[in-house]
Amino acid sequence: MVEFKEDVSIVLGGAAGQGIQTVEEILTRVLKLSGYNVYANKEYMSRVRGGINTTEIRVSSKKVRAFVRRIDILIPFKRGVLPWVEKRLTENTVVLGEKENVEEEYLSRVNFVEVPLNEMAKEVGSPLYLNTIAAGVVVGLFHGDFEALEEYLRKRFGSKGEEVVLKNIEAARKGYELGVKLCEEGTIGIEVKRDENVKKEILLSGTEAVALGAVAGGMNFLSFYPMSPSTGVAVFSAQHAEDFEIIVEQVEDEIAAINMALGAWFAGARGMVTTSGGGFALMSEALSLAGMAENPVVIHLAQRPGPATGLPTRTMQGDLNLVLYSGHGEFPRIVLAPGSIEEAFYLTAEAFNLADKYQVPVIILTDQYFVDTYYNLPELDLSKIKVEKYIVESDEDYKRYKLTEDGISPRSIPGYGKGVVVANGNEHDEWGDITEDEELSRLMQEKRAIKKLETIRKNAMMPELVGREDAKYVIVAWGSTYHVIREALEVLNREDVAFLHFKWVYPLPEKVEGLLEGKVIIDIEQNVTAQFAELLKKEFGLEIHHKILKYDGRPFSVEEILDALKGVLE
Amino acid sequence: MISPLIFEPERPGSKDIAWCPGCGNFGIRNILRSAFAELNLRPQDVVIISGIGQAAKMPHYINVNGYHTLHGRSIPIATAVKAANPSLTVIAEGGDGDMYAEGGNHLLHAIRRNPDITVLVHDNQIYGLTKGQASPTTMLGMKTPTQPWGVFEEPFNPIALAIALDASFVARTFMGYFKESVEIIKKAIQHKGLAIVDIFHPCVSFNKVNTYEWYREHTYWMKDHNPYDREEAFKRAIESDPLPLGVFYIHEKPTFEEQVPAYKRDKTPLWRRKSKLEEIGKILEAKRTF
Ligand SMILES: Cc1ncc(C[n+]2csc(CCOP(=O)(O)OP(=O)(O)O)c2C)c(N)n1
Ligand code: SF4
């Protein structure tokens, strides 16, 4: 008998097109409705059929939000899955499934529980029911809420007719009964606490959080060109475009996408583009225009490994330098990188106020790991959302680029007021007309690249401190690694290690230096050259003592961070 | 009718005009001012989004809203301005290099998208601002500093291309014919949907072939042409010498702004709208169950 307590990691593996996604969806929703905390994340190949894709689902007594390497229960839908996840198998791993899907050499290493899924599916009437049976087995192992499962299947297959619904319910029941039996006869033991409150919670993904956050922040214009892993935000927005009464347009290329977003802002709307590194590369020309014309814009960049097409469906934090330094000429920008799904929602909403207020590009950096992650959370507080608009009415002598102390010129828009608005990507005078005047050229450069930047820096958000201020060691990290590091720290349980998480990556507030001075700094990033460490060095002259880096396209796991930290600390 | 003088900018920077004396751009500016005035437009309600080039400097010399953007990018920006606020009269303006070379892809897709904007192409058949390189419409055989052997690429035929793609409104004029040009620009602005006007104008500094006289001698006005007949329009479009002027083609069809979900129920411009928190609330509620 193999027993799992408190926290079980279930991995489903199979070919693209085999329906793992369906099982994942059923399991996360039904287990959550049964009162279990759930977390899910997937990894997939850049192909539409075949290959091997896997999904990790954690089911836990406590809230879990991070990827773990270990696999407790593995369900392979084809041969090749076990070698693919080889490093993640432990001596406790239970493999549930068909014998034909498990290579010989693994039988001695894992606890194999043969489940005749195919045969059961045939009994129900078609091999198509395999997925539902597999989902039923897992729900059964947890003694999950069968009614919830039934209801879910009704919703999901309702459009296909009563016959299909009933067959699926029958398949689910067969699976469920088998799952319960496996526990009762003592093959597998599972002890995870349920929590009534969880049943009512929200299951949300990183993608959805960014899209909903954007709409909450007033986004009403989204232009994009499809590119993994950023497309999900466009898909979600398009599917709700009618409810939100917004424009979502798939355009001819990324160049058009960002230029359209600039046009939308110029006319007073709130525009966003969603893209990945390769698409952002094409946008750098218009980024400079945004800088020069002081045109607000919000860019969501979901990172994947590069250079070029790199690993299209995998994860990395390799585009920090791209967003920090792209564009010709000098101009400020704001770079944000949410660490949690909740944060992605609030921060994306806030990005629109920031863009509006400072009239600069605001870039939200996520990555494949982040957008494809989801878990249950109690709620999102919509009353916390503040949509701040800074558009002013123009008078007859309106000056779009009025020189001001803080570097911010009041922004009007065409058609609002008595004046006209002239914006310009050429160097300009206060009215927006072209100038080559020495003095004005200098003043305008200073306005944008110094005064405005300093105004932004003064108002920048501080990083979140996890742990004690007087800890000897400080971990610094940004974006999506937040929860993995937090969980590793909980396991590590040392008071002398603190963690600074940067969701506001640039420009860094001056006070950050004080938090890091005299500490042993450990930088954790998913890239080859420690780009954020470089930034800290550049901004504050800080020496980074240890770097924990990962760049194989896979996310950090809790175990990996823990091992690496132990290596550094001891 | 209001006076074209209200379109004369009073800003200090608009006094020093960067166009060469004798350039056709001046004529286009006067044509535009008259067209705006005759249409009774208010400066606040017109927006010119221009690219880069001598032609693209127009927003500085005329009193309307303007955005002088990037080489080739005026069309996507103009598209979004119109979409964000359909009550504005939106014009995308640039040279033949701007619109047909660097911005070629955007033009193609704007025709498909059909926003209700007017695209004005100052077609001097040369690159002006960068001093006389060949443009996509430069004639075969013309020698330039960068094509010293003479241009051998087939010139681009914007009119034929636009008709082939079933553009909503396609016209050509020569700025030397003031009244006719004003009429064509007025029609283009009033047309619902994407209107493309290719405007011949001499570049006195760099194009010694296509002069004022040349355009007079090598063009003619189409008479009794039915712009609703696409095949007929296409036949006219591929005539090469003399080149026809006038409205080649009109195809009324739904515009981009008419079709986006944003304006199905509500016509308020996007900037006056509130974010739909209640809709977000509904979606979040649904996420509690399935
Ligand atoms: C991305 C980019 N490439 C090149 C240029 C240089 N450039 C400026 S104007 C121009 C061509 C202008 O020709 P046209 O569009 O025909 O306008 P004209 O000056 O003749 O009115 C070029 C190539 C630029 N500004 N930006
Ligand atoms: S370069 Fe040619 S087109 Fe440009 S302003 Fe001078 S004459 Fe006119």
XYZ file of N, CA and C in Angstrom, chain A residues 29-30 32-33 148 151-152 155 199-204 208 212 215-218 220-221 236 240-247 249-253 255-256 259-264 266-269 285-286 289 293 295 345 378-380 382 385 387 389 391 413-426 429 431-434, chain B residues 9 11-14 18 42-49 51-52 57 59-71 73 75-85 88 102 105-107 109-110 112-113 256-257 260-266 269-285 287-290:
486
model
N -11.782 21.044 -11.550
C -13.074 21.621 -11.159
C -13.803 20.753 -10.143
N -13.853 19.451 -10.424
C -14.641 18.577 -9.539
C -13.961 18.420 -8.177
N -12.035 20.597 -6.723
C -12.251 21.858 -5.999
C -13.674 21.896 -5.433
N -14.639 21.486 -6.264
C -16.031 21.474 -5.789
C -16.237 20.453 -4.678
N -21.094 16.429 -8.273
C -20.413 17.537 -8.966
C -19.843 17.036 -10.293
N -22.663 16.680 -12.732
C -23.131 17.970 -13.205
C -22.150 18.562 -14.209
N -20.885 18.375 -13.908
C -19.874 18.900 -14.814
C -20.008 18.252 -16.197
N -22.884 19.640 -18.125
C -22.566 20.951 -18.712
C -21.682 20.791 -19.941
N -14.927 25.021 -1.675
C -15.959 24.702 -2.675
C -16.443 25.950 -3.404
N -16.501 27.050 -2.665
C -17.039 28.286 -3.249
C -15.973 29.143 -3.930
N -14.732 28.696 -3.852
C -13.676 29.565 -4.365
C -13.644 29.603 -5.896
N -12.772 30.498 -6.379
C -12.663 30.727 -7.824
C -11.456 29.978 -8.352
N -11.637 29.351 -9.508
C -10.507 28.694 -10.149
C -10.106 29.581 -11.316
N -8.900 30.088 -11.260
C -8.507 31.087 -12.265
C -7.090 30.821 -12.759
N -6.239 34.158 -17.614
C -7.523 34.810 -17.327
C -7.336 36.012 -16.411
N -8.710 39.561 -17.442
C -9.737 40.193 -16.603
C -9.209 41.448 -15.941
N -9.332 44.270 -18.443
C -10.678 44.808 -18.626
C -11.090 45.621 -17.392
N -10.723 45.109 -16.225
C -11.030 45.857 -15.002
C -10.339 47.212 -15.014
N -9.136 47.240 -15.553
C -8.386 48.492 -15.628
C -8.846 49.387 -16.767
N -9.886 48.992 -17.447
C -10.455 49.853 -18.479
C -10.013 49.514 -19.885
N -10.182 48.647 -23.401
C -11.319 48.472 -24.306
C -10.875 48.261 -25.744
N -9.567 48.085 -25.930
C -9.038 47.865 -27.272
C -7.852 46.928 -27.159
N -9.332 34.710 -24.656
C -10.277 34.983 -23.574
C -10.995 36.317 -23.810
N -15.119 37.136 -24.751
C -15.987 37.967 -23.911
C -16.145 39.384 -24.455
N -15.703 39.592 -25.686
C -15.705 40.951 -26.245
C -17.101 41.563 -26.248
N -18.111 40.744 -26.487
C -19.481 41.276 -26.518
C -19.944 41.685 -25.123
N -19.617 40.859 -24.135
C -20.020 41.201 -22.760
C -19.325 42.480 -22.309
N -18.041 42.560 -22.636
C -17.267 43.722 -22.179
C -17.443 44.923 -23.111
N -18.043 44.708 -24.255
C -18.187 45.747 -25.278
C -16.842 46.402 -25.585
N -15.908 45.554 -25.959
C -14.569 46.042 -26.281
C -14.192 45.600 -27.694
N -13.134 46.213 -28.220
C -12.639 45.826 -29.529
C -11.469 44.865 -29.334
N -8.992 42.846 -31.917
C -8.735 42.665 -33.337
C -7.417 41.937 -33.579
N -7.524 40.856 -34.342
C -6.320 40.141 -34.767
C -5.814 40.843 -36.022
N -4.609 41.360 -35.975
C -4.128 42.199 -37.070
C -3.052 41.493 -37.892
N -2.493 42.219 -38.861
C -1.598 41.591 -39.825
C -0.227 41.249 -39.276
N 0.223 41.953 -38.278
C 1.523 41.648 -37.672
C 1.642 42.438 -36.362
N 3.640 44.712 -35.662
C 3.890 46.136 -35.900
C 2.554 46.868 -35.920
N 1.617 46.303 -36.641
C 0.283 46.899 -36.687
C -0.349 46.846 -35.301
N 1.019 49.610 -33.076
C 0.656 50.930 -33.593
C -0.830 51.202 -33.389
N -1.624 50.170 -33.535
C -3.057 50.356 -33.280
C -3.298 50.697 -31.811
N -2.606 49.993 -30.941
C -2.794 50.278 -29.513
C -2.409 51.731 -29.221
N -1.369 52.206 -29.886
C -0.974 53.610 -29.696
C -2.086 54.538 -30.191
N -2.648 54.208 -31.342
C -3.728 55.029 -31.895
C -4.929 55.051 -30.955
N -5.232 53.900 -30.381
C -6.373 53.816 -29.464
C -6.165 54.769 -28.280
N -4.165 57.352 -28.187
C -4.125 58.734 -28.677
C -5.547 59.299 -28.719
N -6.504 58.444 -29.054
C -7.897 58.895 -29.125
C -8.623 58.695 -27.799
N -7.885 58.349 -26.745
C -8.473 58.309 -25.419
C -8.933 56.957 -24.925
N -8.835 55.932 -25.787
C -9.219 54.598 -25.336
C -8.066 54.008 -24.524
N 10.147 49.354 -32.613
C 10.100 50.626 -33.333
C 8.993 51.521 -32.743
N 7.820 50.931 -32.585
C 6.686 51.699 -32.073
C 6.850 52.005 -30.586
N 8.335 55.202 -30.547
C 7.339 56.231 -30.858
C 6.546 56.562 -29.596
N 6.539 60.284 -28.420
C 5.254 60.985 -28.499
C 4.553 61.005 -27.145
N 3.101 58.601 -25.671
C 1.837 57.924 -25.938
C 1.732 56.741 -24.982
N -4.004 40.045 -11.674
C -5.273 40.752 -11.872
C -5.146 42.225 -11.464
N -9.758 32.571 -2.950
C -11.040 32.916 -2.333
C -11.870 33.867 -3.194
N -11.273 35.009 -3.592
C -12.040 35.930 -4.421
C -11.124 37.026 -4.917
N -11.620 37.781 -5.861
C -10.906 38.977 -6.280
C -11.777 40.141 -5.850
N -13.185 43.381 -6.355
C -13.351 44.375 -7.418
C -13.397 45.798 -6.866
N -10.313 47.893 -7.284
C -9.927 48.413 -8.599
C -10.291 49.889 -8.706
N -10.102 52.934 -11.377
C -9.747 53.375 -12.719
C -9.527 54.885 -12.671
N -8.399 58.202 -14.530
C -8.173 58.754 -15.871
C -7.547 60.134 -15.753
N -7.093 62.276 -18.568
C -7.289 63.073 -19.783
C -7.874 64.445 -19.425
N -7.107 64.834 -25.771
C -7.318 63.934 -26.907
C -8.154 64.652 -27.969
N -8.056 64.222 -29.213
C -8.809 64.871 -30.280
C -10.309 64.892 -29.980
N -10.901 66.055 -30.204
C -12.354 66.141 -30.058
C -12.818 66.502 -28.661
N -11.900 66.677 -27.712
C -12.292 66.988 -26.340
C -11.753 68.375 -25.995
N -12.582 69.364 -26.107
C -12.156 70.729 -25.813
C -12.065 71.574 -27.068
N -11.606 72.809 -26.862
C -11.592 73.768 -27.977
C -10.336 73.676 -28.822
N -9.310 73.060 -28.290
C -8.039 73.050 -28.999
C -7.868 71.840 -29.893
N -6.721 71.820 -30.566
C -6.369 70.607 -31.303
C -5.134 70.014 -30.632
N -4.991 68.709 -30.794
C -3.881 67.993 -30.178
C -2.911 67.586 -31.285
N -1.662 67.996 -31.149
C -0.673 67.567 -32.130
C 0.393 66.736 -31.413
N 0.418 65.459 -31.739
C 1.431 64.568 -31.164
C 2.475 64.327 -32.238
N 3.673 63.955 -31.798
C 4.742 63.902 -32.777
C 5.856 62.953 -32.348
N 6.280 62.133 -33.283
C 7.417 61.241 -33.059
C 8.744 61.873 -33.435
N 8.686 63.057 -34.029
C 9.905 63.842 -34.248
C 10.130 64.679 -32.994
N 8.367 70.970 -30.310
C 8.224 72.045 -29.330
C 7.034 71.710 -28.432
N 4.057 72.642 -28.500
C 2.784 72.429 -29.210
C 2.749 71.092 -29.958
N 3.928 70.521 -30.141
C 3.970 69.254 -30.875
C 4.512 69.402 -32.282
N 4.921 70.609 -32.639
C 5.481 70.793 -33.983
C 6.976 70.475 -33.990
N 7.444 70.067 -35.161
C 8.845 69.674 -35.309
C 9.788 70.803 -34.916
N -2.949 77.149 -39.159
C -2.498 77.084 -37.768
C -1.778 78.361 -37.339
N 0.260 78.304 -34.625
C 1.358 77.890 -33.746
C 2.701 78.370 -34.311
N 3.629 78.702 -33.412
C 4.914 79.208 -33.898
C 5.612 78.215 -34.837
N 5.489 76.936 -34.522
C 6.201 75.925 -35.299
C 5.609 75.673 -36.673
N 4.412 76.183 -36.922
C 3.809 75.889 -38.232
C 4.118 76.957 -39.274
N 8.646 73.241 -44.193
C 9.857 72.554 -44.653
C 9.782 72.080 -46.109
N -15.092 70.913 -38.239
C -14.425 71.755 -37.240
C -13.019 71.197 -37.023
N -12.027 72.062 -36.828
C -10.657 71.557 -36.634
C -10.560 70.490 -35.540
N -11.355 70.651 -34.475
C -11.277 69.701 -33.360
C -11.726 68.294 -33.751
N -12.523 68.219 -34.807
C -13.116 66.925 -35.141
C -12.375 66.187 -36.248
N -11.308 66.801 -36.744
C -10.528 66.153 -37.793
C -9.188 65.718 -37.205
N -8.732 64.544 -37.604
C -7.419 64.071 -37.159
C -6.633 63.618 -38.381
N -5.428 64.142 -38.519
C -4.557 63.628 -39.573
C -3.445 62.819 -38.921
N -3.388 61.569 -39.275
C -2.306 60.715 -38.794
C -1.347 60.553 -39.970
N 2.613 59.540 -41.623
C 3.796 58.691 -41.437
C 5.041 59.552 -41.399
N 6.027 59.206 -42.224
C 7.266 59.991 -42.277
C 7.584 60.308 -43.731
N 4.552 65.674 -43.253
C 4.658 66.823 -42.355
C 3.360 67.632 -42.296
N 0.499 67.504 -40.786
C -0.189 67.910 -39.546
C 0.342 69.207 -38.949
N 1.559 69.590 -39.324
C 2.111 70.800 -38.732
C 1.672 72.054 -39.472
N 1.145 71.874 -40.673
C 0.832 73.035 -41.495
C -0.656 73.239 -41.694
N -1.422 72.573 -40.899
C -2.871 72.690 -41.032
C -3.461 72.578 -39.632
N -4.482 73.360 -39.370
C -5.006 73.420 -38.009
C -6.092 72.371 -37.749
N -5.665 71.143 -37.550
C -6.574 70.079 -37.096
C -5.749 69.244 -36.115
N -6.363 68.255 -35.499
C -5.584 67.357 -34.653
C -4.614 66.587 -35.541
N -3.439 66.280 -35.012
C -2.494 65.549 -35.839
C -1.593 64.649 -35.028
N -1.095 63.665 -35.695
C -0.113 62.784 -35.069
C 0.864 62.387 -36.166
N 2.067 62.896 -36.042
C 3.133 62.619 -36.993
C 3.856 61.390 -36.438
N 3.701 60.257 -37.072
C 4.090 58.997 -36.412
C 5.383 58.397 -36.959
N 5.313 57.227 -37.557
C 6.504 56.525 -38.037
C 6.329 56.198 -39.519
N 7.425 55.947 -40.162
C 7.393 55.636 -41.588
C 6.527 54.398 -41.850
N 3.492 53.691 -40.828
C 2.589 53.194 -39.773
C 1.320 54.020 -39.588
N -1.481 54.074 -41.164
C -2.789 53.405 -41.342
C -3.244 52.639 -40.093
N -2.404 51.789 -39.508
C -2.900 51.125 -38.289
C -3.260 52.114 -37.184
N -2.496 53.175 -37.059
C -2.797 54.146 -36.007
C -4.134 54.836 -36.313
N -4.294 55.255 -37.567
C -5.544 55.919 -37.951
C -6.738 54.985 -37.756
N -6.551 53.728 -38.091
C -7.623 52.733 -37.926
C -8.102 52.697 -36.482
N -7.137 52.689 -35.568
C -7.497 52.601 -34.152
C -8.101 53.901 -33.642
N -7.635 55.031 -34.160
C -8.205 56.308 -33.722
C -9.694 56.338 -34.089
N -9.989 55.943 -35.308
C -11.385 55.926 -35.750
C -12.196 54.925 -34.915
N -11.585 53.780 -34.645
C -12.305 52.766 -33.872
C -12.553 53.238 -32.444
N -11.601 53.982 -31.907
C -11.753 54.440 -30.526
C -12.780 55.566 -30.428
N -12.887 56.359 -31.480
C -13.838 57.469 -31.472
C -14.399 57.708 -32.874
N -14.910 61.097 -34.971
C -13.837 61.887 -35.581
C -13.725 61.595 -37.082
N 7.135 50.925 -47.176
C 7.217 50.567 -45.751
C 5.852 50.163 -45.184
N 2.119 46.464 -46.310
C 1.332 45.403 -45.674
C 0.105 45.967 -44.953
N 0.295 47.116 -44.313
C -0.837 47.710 -43.588
C -1.934 48.154 -44.555
N -1.507 48.654 -45.722
C -2.499 49.082 -46.703
C -3.356 47.890 -47.156
N -4.029 45.187 -45.633
C -4.942 44.681 -44.604
C -5.992 45.705 -44.197
N -5.667 46.968 -44.410
C -6.684 47.989 -44.141
C -7.819 47.842 -45.159
N -8.846 45.101 -46.397
C -9.668 43.982 -45.900
C -10.506 44.410 -44.698
N -9.891 45.217 -43.852
C -10.543 45.579 -42.583
C -11.622 46.642 -42.795
N -15.287 48.562 -40.455
C -14.710 47.904 -39.281
C -15.470 48.293 -38.013
N -15.645 49.602 -37.839
C -16.281 50.077 -36.596
C -17.724 49.595 -36.486
N -17.478 45.750 -35.085
C -16.887 45.313 -33.810
C -17.958 45.269 -32.725
N -17.846 44.298 -31.836
C -18.870 44.155 -30.788
C -18.989 45.393 -29.899
N -17.909 46.172 -29.826
C -17.927 47.331 -28.929
C -19.078 48.294 -29.212
N -19.489 48.394 -30.478
C -20.513 49.392 -30.816
C -21.864 48.789 -31.178
N -22.038 47.510 -30.959
C -23.305 46.870 -31.316
C -24.477 47.512 -30.586
N -24.305 47.687 -29.263
C -25.421 48.238 -28.474
C -25.199 49.686 -28.089
N -23.943 50.049 -27.990
C -23.596 51.332 -27.372
C -22.694 52.113 -28.320
N -18.115 56.738 -27.642
C -16.701 56.484 -27.945
C -16.012 55.778 -26.774
N -15.002 54.991 -27.093
C -14.393 54.154 -26.062
C -13.885 54.962 -24.866
N -13.375 56.168 -25.139
C -12.748 56.886 -24.029
C -13.732 57.366 -22.991
N -14.995 57.412 -23.331
C -15.990 57.852 -22.347
C -16.586 56.679 -21.565
N -16.081 55.499 -21.818
C -16.715 54.340 -21.182
C -16.071 53.967 -19.849
N -16.879 53.300 -19.045
C -16.378 52.773 -17.772
C -16.033 51.308 -17.976
N -15.114 50.795 -17.150
C -14.810 49.373 -17.308
C -15.955 48.543 -16.753
N -16.137 47.402 -17.364
C -17.318 46.590 -17.074
C -17.074 45.684 -15.865
N -17.025 46.286 -14.703
C -16.738 45.492 -13.511
C -17.839 44.473 -13.226
N -19.086 44.855 -13.542
C -20.163 43.879 -13.234
C -20.033 42.626 -14.107
N -19.583 42.825 -15.356
C -19.390 41.654 -16.231
C -18.249 40.777 -15.696
N -17.208 41.437 -15.201
C -16.094 40.676 -14.622
C -16.602 39.895 -13.411
N -17.415 40.573 -12.621
C -17.997 39.914 -11.452
C -18.770 38.661 -11.846
N -19.514 38.768 -12.939
C -20.301 37.606 -13.391
C -19.390 36.456 -13.794
N -18.333 36.791 -14.513
C -17.407 35.736 -14.948
C -16.743 35.090 -13.733
N -16.372 35.918 -12.776
C -15.731 35.369 -11.579
C -16.697 34.481 -10.798
N -17.955 34.909 -10.732
C -18.972 34.085 -10.058
C -19.056 32.715 -10.722
N -16.843 31.190 -12.231
C -15.628 30.407 -11.970
C -15.671 29.718 -10.613
N -16.685 30.031 -9.815
C -16.814 29.342 -8.534
C -17.380 27.953 -8.748
N -18.163 27.802 -9.802
C -18.717 26.476 -10.052
C -17.925 25.764 -11.139
N -18.127 26.145 -12.400
C -17.371 25.420 -13.424
C -16.563 26.344 -14.285
